[in-house]
Coordinates of C-alpha atoms in Angstrom, one line a residue:
N1 CA -15.3 69.7 54.8
V2 CA -16.4 66.8 52.4
I3 CA -13.0 66.2 50.7
Q4 CA -11.4 65.7 54.1
R5 CA -13.9 62.9 55.1
L6 CA -14.0 61.0 52.1
T7 CA -12.2 57.6 52.6
Y8 CA -12.0 54.0 51.4
R9 CA -10.6 53.0 54.6
T10 CA -7.7 51.8 52.7
M11 CA -4.0 52.8 53.0
G12 CA -2.2 51.1 50.0
D13 CA -2.8 47.3 50.0
K14 CA -3.9 47.6 53.7
K15 CA -7.7 47.4 54.3
D16 CA -10.0 48.7 57.0
I17 CA -7.5 51.4 58.0
D18 CA -8.8 54.6 59.9
T19 CA -6.9 57.2 58.2
T20 CA -8.8 60.2 59.9
K21 CA -5.4 61.2 61.6
L22 CA -3.5 61.1 58.6
R23 CA -6.1 63.1 56.7
D24 CA -6.4 65.9 59.6
A25 CA -2.6 66.1 59.7
V26 CA -2.5 66.8 56.0
W27 CA -5.4 69.4 56.5
Y28 CA -3.7 71.2 59.6
Y29 CA -0.2 71.1 58.0
V30 CA -1.5 73.1 55.1
H31 CA -3.1 75.6 57.5
S32 CA 0.1 76.2 59.4
L33 CA 2.1 76.6 56.2
C34 CA -0.6 79.5 55.4
G35 CA -0.2 81.0 59.0
I36 CA -3.4 79.4 60.9
Y37 CA -2.8 77.5 63.8
Y38 CA -5.2 75.8 66.1
D39 CA -5.1 75.6 69.9
H40 CA -6.5 71.9 69.9
V41 CA -3.9 70.5 67.5
D42 CA -0.8 68.6 68.5
Y43 CA 1.7 69.5 65.8
S44 CA 4.4 67.0 67.0
V45 CA 1.7 64.2 65.5
I46 CA 2.0 65.9 62.2
Q47 CA 5.8 65.5 62.2
E48 CA 5.1 61.9 63.3
L49 CA 2.5 61.0 60.6
L50 CA 3.9 62.8 57.8
P51 CA 7.3 61.6 56.6
E52 CA 9.7 64.4 55.1
G53 CA 9.2 63.8 51.5
F54 CA 5.3 63.9 51.9
R55 CA 5.9 67.1 54.1
N56 CA 7.9 68.4 51.2
Y57 CA 5.4 67.7 48.5
I58 CA 2.7 69.3 50.7
F59 CA 4.8 72.4 51.2
H60 CA 5.5 72.8 47.5
A61 CA 1.9 72.0 46.5
T62 CA 0.8 74.7 49.1
C63 CA 3.1 77.5 48.6
S64 CA 4.4 77.1 45.1
P65 CA 2.4 74.7 42.9
E66 CA 3.5 76.1 39.9
L67 CA 6.8 74.5 40.4
L68 CA 5.6 71.1 41.1
R69 CA 7.1 68.4 39.1
A70 CA 6.1 64.7 38.3
D71 CA 8.9 63.5 40.5
F72 CA 7.4 65.3 43.4
F73 CA 4.2 63.5 43.1
N74 CA 6.0 60.1 42.5
N75 CA 8.3 60.1 45.1
W76 CA 6.9 61.2 48.4
N77 CA 4.9 57.7 49.2
A78 CA 7.9 55.5 49.2
K79 CA 7.3 54.1 52.7
R80 CA 3.7 54.0 52.9
G81 CA 2.8 52.6 49.4
F82 CA -0.2 54.7 48.6
T83 CA -2.3 53.9 45.7
Y84 CA -2.8 56.5 42.8
S85 CA -6.1 57.3 43.8
E86 CA -5.0 58.0 47.6
K87 CA -2.3 60.4 46.2
V88 CA -4.9 62.1 44.3
H89 CA -7.2 62.3 47.4
F90 CA -4.4 64.0 49.6
C91 CA -4.1 66.5 46.5
L92 CA -7.6 67.3 46.9
I93 CA -7.3 67.7 50.7
I94 CA -4.3 70.0 50.1
M95 CA -5.9 72.3 47.5
E96 CA -9.1 72.5 49.6
A97 CA -7.6 73.4 52.8
R98 CA -5.4 75.8 51.0
F99 CA -8.5 77.2 49.5
Q100 CA -10.2 77.4 53.1
A101 CA -7.1 79.4 54.3
E102 CA -7.2 81.9 51.5
Y103 CA -10.9 82.4 51.9
C104 CA -10.4 83.0 55.8
F105 CA -7.8 85.6 54.9
A106 CA -10.1 87.1 52.2
L107 CA -13.1 87.4 54.6
R108 CA -10.9 88.9 57.3
S109 CA -9.6 91.4 55.0
I110 CA -13.1 93.0 54.1
H111 CA -14.2 92.9 57.7

């Protein structure tokens, strides 16, 4: 997945950071919200990497995006200090992961 692999290797004002685990945690958390689980994923890591406010945002963006408000977007990065472009990138990961989950269910239903 191209969106998931995109990175500037930054996190807020920190440079040369490997955010692979964080991006993967977002991806697999979205899939878990859609009912897709993987044997190779340690879901306890997701709880460690994604603070409650961030998980809350991911939940709403995945399950009820029509209810999102600007304060959801603005408040979930308090401890991490994500830049606006990083937050947008996470939104793209969330939407792409949701799309993939829905696509898998659609393919399964026609098979």
